[in-house]
mmCIF file of C-alpha atoms in Angstrom:
data_model
loop_
_atom_site.group_PDB
_atom_site.id
_atom_site.type_symbol
_atom_site.label_atom_id
_atom_site.label_comp_id
_atom_site.label_asym_id
_atom_site.label_seq_id
_atom_site.Cartn_x
_atom_site.Cartn_y
_atom_site.Cartn_z
ATOM 1 C CA LEU A 1 -34.456 32.686 3.711
ATOM 2 C CA CYS A 2 -38.269 33.137 3.356
ATOM 3 C CA HIS A 3 -40.210 35.981 1.923
ATOM 4 C CA PHE A 4 -43.553 37.027 2.568
ATOM 5 C CA SER A 5 -45.400 39.467 0.220
ATOM 6 C CA SER A 6 -48.932 40.870 0.216
ATOM 7 C CA ILE A 7 -49.976 37.881 -2.057
ATOM 8 C CA GLY A 8 -48.991 35.477 0.651
ATOM 9 C CA PHE A 9 -45.797 33.078 0.902
ATOM 10 C CA TRP A 10 -43.751 33.859 -2.086
ATOM 11 C CA GLY A 11 -40.036 32.601 -2.001
ATOM 12 C CA LEU A 12 -38.069 30.256 -0.108
ATOM 13 C CA VAL A 13 -34.093 30.616 -0.660
ATOM 14 C CA ASN A 14 -32.298 27.295 0.590
ATOM 15 C CA ASN A 15 -28.827 28.959 1.132
ATOM 16 C CA ALA A 16 -27.277 27.155 4.121
ATOM 17 C CA GLY A 17 -24.162 25.192 3.250
ATOM 18 C CA ILE A 18 -20.710 24.176 4.795
ATOM 19 C CA SER A 19 -17.383 23.113 2.964
ATOM 20 C CA THR A 20 -14.154 21.222 3.973
ATOM 21 C CA PHE A 21 -11.219 19.769 2.085
ATOM 22 C CA GLY A 22 -9.987 16.342 2.289
ATOM 23 C CA GLU A 23 -9.488 13.106 0.252
ATOM 24 C CA THR A 24 -12.262 10.555 0.641
ATOM 25 C CA GLY A 25 -10.178 8.325 3.139
ATOM 26 C CA TRP A 26 -9.374 11.217 5.227
ATOM 27 C CA LEU A 27 -12.597 12.066 6.468
ATOM 28 C CA PRO A 28 -14.727 10.201 9.135
ATOM 29 C CA MET A 29 -18.045 8.926 8.491
ATOM 30 C CA GLU A 30 -19.430 11.476 11.037
ATOM 31 C CA THR A 31 -18.163 14.260 8.511
ATOM 32 C CA TYR A 32 -20.143 12.621 5.897
ATOM 33 C CA GLU A 33 -23.428 12.570 7.818
ATOM 34 C CA LYS A 34 -23.166 16.154 9.184
ATOM 35 C CA PHE A 35 -22.276 17.226 5.403
ATOM 36 C CA ALA A 36 -25.336 15.390 4.032
ATOM 37 C CA ASP A 37 -27.752 16.793 6.931
ATOM 38 C CA VAL A 38 -26.604 20.519 6.331
ATOM 39 C CA ASN A 39 -26.120 20.821 2.649
ATOM 40 C CA LEU A 40 -28.823 18.096 1.390
ATOM 41 C CA LEU A 41 -31.347 16.961 4.248
ATOM 42 C CA GLY A 42 -31.423 20.646 5.662
ATOM 43 C CA SER A 43 -32.767 22.130 2.163
ATOM 44 C CA ILE A 44 -35.014 19.115 1.834
ATOM 45 C CA ARG A 45 -36.622 19.722 5.158
ATOM 46 C CA THR A 46 -37.123 23.438 4.724
ATOM 47 C CA THR A 47 -38.565 22.721 1.277
ATOM 48 C CA LEU A 48 -41.134 20.279 2.616
ATOM 49 C CA ALA A 49 -41.915 22.256 5.575
ATOM 50 C CA PHE A 50 -43.084 25.518 3.343
ATOM 51 C CA LEU A 51 -44.339 23.419 0.348
ATOM 52 C CA PRO A 52 -48.046 23.696 0.879
ATOM 53 C CA LEU A 53 -47.554 27.423 1.181
ATOM 54 C CA LEU A 54 -45.742 27.663 -2.044
ATOM 55 C CA ARG A 55 -48.090 25.634 -3.763
ATOM 56 C CA LYS A 56 -50.742 27.962 -2.468
ATOM 57 C CA TYR A 57 -49.381 31.119 -3.628
ATOM 58 C CA LYS A 58 -47.447 29.781 -7.073
ATOM 59 C CA GLY A 59 -43.989 31.040 -5.696
ATOM 60 C CA ARG A 60 -40.492 30.475 -6.129
ATOM 61 C CA ILE A 61 -37.901 28.019 -4.387
ATOM 62 C CA VAL A 62 -34.186 28.836 -5.032
ATOM 63 C CA PHE A 63 -31.449 26.463 -4.071
ATOM 64 C CA MET A 64 -27.890 27.220 -3.812
ATOM 65 C CA SER A 65 -25.777 24.815 -5.731
ATOM 66 C CA SER A 66 -22.129 25.327 -7.212
ATOM 67 C CA ILE A 67 -20.255 24.556 -10.538
ATOM 68 C CA ILE A 68 -18.673 22.049 -8.120
ATOM 69 C CA ALA A 69 -21.714 19.619 -8.664
ATOM 70 C CA TYR A 70 -19.884 18.971 -11.910
ATOM 71 C CA PHE A 71 -16.486 18.089 -10.787
ATOM 72 C CA THR A 72 -14.244 18.140 -7.719
ATOM 73 C CA LEU A 73 -10.744 19.289 -6.885
ATOM 74 C CA GLY A 74 -9.955 18.125 -3.514
ATOM 75 C CA ASN A 75 -13.404 18.611 -1.811
ATOM 76 C CA GLY A 76 -15.593 15.838 -3.023
ATOM 77 C CA ILE A 77 -17.749 15.635 0.271
ATOM 78 C CA TYR A 78 -19.083 19.151 -0.989
ATOM 79 C CA SER A 79 -19.134 18.491 -4.380
ATOM 80 C CA MET A 80 -21.395 14.967 -3.441
ATOM 81 C CA THR A 81 -23.979 17.167 -1.668
ATOM 82 C CA LYS A 82 -24.357 19.840 -4.525
ATOM 83 C CA ALA A 83 -24.834 17.204 -6.913
ATOM 84 C CA ALA A 84 -27.446 15.792 -4.756
ATOM 85 C CA ILE A 85 -29.331 18.944 -4.569
ATOM 86 C CA GLU A 86 -29.120 19.437 -8.197
ATOM 87 C CA LYS A 87 -30.945 16.057 -8.710
ATOM 88 C CA PHE A 88 -33.389 16.916 -5.903
ATOM 89 C CA CYS A 89 -34.173 20.191 -7.718
ATOM 90 C CA ASP A 90 -34.497 18.669 -11.234
ATOM 91 C CA ALA A 91 -37.035 16.400 -9.796
ATOM 92 C CA LEU A 92 -39.053 19.133 -7.835
ATOM 93 C CA ARG A 93 -39.027 21.725 -10.739
ATOM 94 C CA LEU A 94 -40.721 19.254 -13.061
ATOM 95 C CA GLU A 95 -43.473 17.972 -10.011
ATOM 96 C CA MET A 96 -44.245 21.877 -9.429
ATOM 97 C CA LYS A 97 -44.670 22.993 -12.849
ATOM 98 C CA LYS A 98 -48.761 22.172 -12.760
ATOM 99 C CA PHE A 99 -48.843 24.050 -9.670
ATOM 100 C CA GLY A 100 -47.342 26.817 -11.063
ATOM 101 C CA VAL A 101 -44.283 26.959 -8.528
ATOM 102 C CA GLN A 102 -40.762 27.778 -10.126
ATOM 103 C CA VAL A 103 -37.730 25.970 -9.112
ATOM 104 C CA CYS A 104 -34.219 27.708 -9.541
ATOM 105 C CA ILE A 105 -30.798 26.614 -9.237
ATOM 106 C CA ILE A 106 -27.915 29.107 -8.672
ATOM 107 C CA GLN A 107 -24.331 27.710 -9.504
ATOM 108 C CA PRO A 108 -21.838 29.795 -8.176
ATOM 109 C CA GLY A 109 -18.205 29.429 -9.263
ATOM 110 C CA ASN A 110 -15.418 30.305 -6.837
ATOM 111 C CA TYR A 111 -16.503 32.949 -4.231
ATOM 112 C CA ALA A 112 -14.587 31.516 -1.472
ATOM 113 C CA ARG A 113 -13.266 35.143 -0.541
ATOM 114 C CA SER A 114 -16.865 36.492 -0.308
ATOM 115 C CA THR A 115 -18.369 33.846 1.738
ATOM 116 C CA LYS A 116 -15.543 32.543 3.558
ATOM 117 C CA ILE A 117 -17.627 29.235 3.552
ATOM 118 C CA GLN A 118 -13.991 27.506 3.705
ATOM 119 C CA PRO A 119 -11.298 28.844 5.742
ATOM 120 C CA LEU A 120 -7.535 28.583 4.947
ATOM 121 C CA LEU A 121 -6.022 25.129 5.529
ATOM 122 C CA SER A 122 -3.353 23.969 8.017
ATOM 123 C CA ALA A 123 -1.404 21.003 6.735
ATOM 124 C CA GLU A 124 -0.495 20.154 10.427
ATOM 125 C CA GLU A 125 -3.980 20.252 11.482
ATOM 126 C CA ILE A 126 -5.189 17.900 8.704
ATOM 127 C CA TRP A 127 -2.405 15.566 9.443
ATOM 128 C CA SER A 128 -3.283 15.370 13.090
ATOM 129 C CA GLU A 129 -6.835 14.408 12.426
ATOM 130 C CA LEU A 130 -5.849 11.448 9.789
ATOM 131 C CA SER A 131 -6.397 7.858 11.334
ATOM 132 C CA GLU A 132 -3.682 5.800 11.314
ATOM 133 C CA GLU A 133 -4.442 3.770 8.268
ATOM 134 C CA GLU A 134 -4.304 7.020 6.350
ATOM 135 C CA LYS A 135 -1.022 8.170 7.865
ATOM 136 C CA ALA A 136 0.563 4.602 7.074
ATOM 137 C CA VAL A 137 -0.750 5.561 3.199
ATOM 138 C CA TYR A 138 0.342 9.423 2.801
ATOM 139 C CA ASN A 139 3.014 11.461 4.412
ATOM 140 C CA LYS A 140 2.990 15.105 5.664
ATOM 141 C CA GLU A 141 4.781 16.759 2.320
ATOM 142 C CA TYR A 142 1.759 14.752 0.430
ATOM 143 C CA VAL A 143 -0.573 16.628 2.740
ATOM 144 C CA GLN A 144 1.029 19.855 2.676
ATOM 145 C CA GLU A 145 1.307 19.922 -1.059
ATOM 146 C CA ARG A 146 -2.667 19.259 -1.183
ATOM 147 C CA ALA A 147 -3.051 21.912 1.441
ATOM 148 C CA ASN A 148 -1.158 24.189 -0.675
ATOM 149 C CA PHE A 149 -3.034 23.808 -3.682
ATOM 150 C CA PHE A 150 -6.362 24.089 -2.265
ATOM 151 C CA ASN A 151 -5.334 27.212 -0.350
ATOM 152 C CA SER A 152 -4.216 28.661 -3.697
ATOM 153 C CA ILE A 153 -7.807 27.884 -5.169
ATOM 154 C CA LEU A 154 -9.525 29.918 -2.174
ATOM 155 C CA SER A 155 -7.048 32.816 -2.643
ATOM 156 C CA GLU A 156 -8.527 33.291 -6.236
ATOM 157 C CA GLY A 157 -11.695 33.428 -5.096
ATOM 158 C CA SER A 158 -13.874 36.402 -6.190
ATOM 159 C CA THR A 159 -15.106 39.230 -3.846
ATOM 160 C CA ASN A 160 -17.771 40.315 -5.644
ATOM 161 C CA GLY A 161 -20.292 38.370 -3.885
ATOM 162 C CA ASN A 162 -23.336 40.704 -4.885
ATOM 163 C CA GLU A 163 -23.219 38.731 -8.389
ATOM 164 C CA VAL A 164 -24.537 35.653 -6.704
ATOM 165 C CA VAL A 165 -27.086 37.774 -4.615
ATOM 166 C CA ASP A 166 -28.343 39.569 -7.817
ATOM 167 C CA ALA A 167 -28.608 36.003 -9.490
ATOM 168 C CA MET A 168 -30.789 34.967 -6.246
ATOM 169 C CA VAL A 169 -32.864 38.163 -6.578
ATOM 170 C CA ASP A 170 -33.468 37.600 -10.619
ATOM 171 C CA ALA A 171 -34.601 34.208 -9.636
ATOM 172 C CA LEU A 172 -37.326 35.345 -7.047
ATOM 173 C CA THR A 173 -38.385 38.186 -9.027
ATOM 174 C CA SER A 174 -38.076 37.946 -12.767
ATOM 175 C CA PRO A 175 -41.367 37.006 -14.636
ATOM 176 C CA ALA A 176 -39.443 34.409 -16.384
ATOM 177 C CA PRO A 177 -36.457 32.995 -14.206
ATOM 178 C CA LYS A 178 -34.002 30.579 -15.466
ATOM 179 C CA ALA A 179 -33.678 27.063 -14.178
ATOM 180 C CA ARG A 180 -30.058 27.489 -13.607
ATOM 181 C CA TYR A 181 -28.056 30.481 -12.977
ATOM 182 C CA MET A 182 -24.387 29.872 -13.429
ATOM 183 C CA VAL A 183 -22.464 32.752 -12.103
ATOM 184 C CA ALA A 184 -18.835 31.920 -12.769
ATOM 185 C CA LYS A 185 -15.552 33.017 -14.426
ATOM 186 C CA LEU A 186 -15.199 31.951 -18.083
ATOM 187 C CA LYS A 187 -12.620 29.579 -17.254
ATOM 188 C CA GLU A 188 -14.807 28.087 -14.602
ATOM 189 C CA LYS A 189 -17.576 27.528 -17.405
ATOM 190 C CA ALA A 190 -15.112 25.995 -19.837
ATOM 191 C CA LEU A 191 -14.216 23.520 -17.225
ATOM 192 C CA VAL A 192 -18.117 22.749 -16.411
ATOM 193 C CA PHE A 193 -18.418 22.568 -20.102
ATOM 194 C CA VAL A 194 -15.874 19.795 -20.283
ATOM 195 C CA CYS A 195 -16.843 17.782 -17.355
ATOM 196 C CA ALA A 196 -20.595 17.946 -18.607
ATOM 197 C CA PHE A 197 -20.342 17.172 -22.139
ATOM 198 C CA PHE A 198 -16.901 15.237 -22.897
ATOM 199 C CA PRO A 199 -16.281 11.716 -21.934
ATOM 200 C CA THR A 200 -15.419 10.909 -18.428
ATOM 201 C CA VAL A 201 -11.797 9.932 -19.668
ATOM 202 C CA VAL A 202 -11.266 13.440 -20.966
ATOM 203 C CA MET A 203 -12.673 14.983 -17.647
ATOM 204 C CA ASP A 204 -10.411 12.800 -15.525
ATOM 205 C CA SER A 205 -7.366 13.859 -17.659
ATOM 206 C CA VAL A 206 -7.964 17.821 -17.214
ATOM 207 C CA LEU A 207 -8.790 17.248 -13.502
ATOM 208 C CA SER A 208 -5.456 15.311 -12.851
ATOM 209 C CA TYR A 209 -3.412 17.540 -14.654
ATOM 210 C CA ALA A 210 -4.884 20.467 -12.452
ATOM 211 C CA LEU A 211 -4.180 18.591 -9.147
ATOM 212 C CA SER A 212 -0.872 17.956 -10.378
ATOM 213 C CA LYS A 213 0.062 21.516 -10.447
#
């Protein structure tokens, strides 16, 4: 999403993204490449294309990240790309300060019901796409349990997508935009806090407990 104003090229919002569910070995290399291309390299390509104009007009660059950049609950491939976007933005934000260009990151919580970025999962479909090696390690019952778990998370997603849009608008128009806008429920923010500031062993314990429920 690009925005031209009377003062020239002002804003770029890198919003494109795809998501999927699956443990690390369940997904083929082609899927990893596709996700990196859309979620990470797509945003980088767009940013590089418009960077000369953004520097010229001292504009804004907004990236759509996620609280999933801090942890993962079955969608590590999505988490991986969002964590990479965060680091790209951290470097870009510092580099753009001398040009008067501001870089902002939006970190939504679970808005799956608003965006429909991730459809509900079919355990049968997941199983049918597993390699023979993975089928020898896992069984259909485990895949069904994981699918049910992830579907329950999707069903809890907020339908108030306007909250994320409001953060994007503020990032583009505020005289003093935030570097990061975390738009999430209190329990989601608490989980981010644990993952960001507690020892890894604590984070792993919390997430393992959540995955076992």
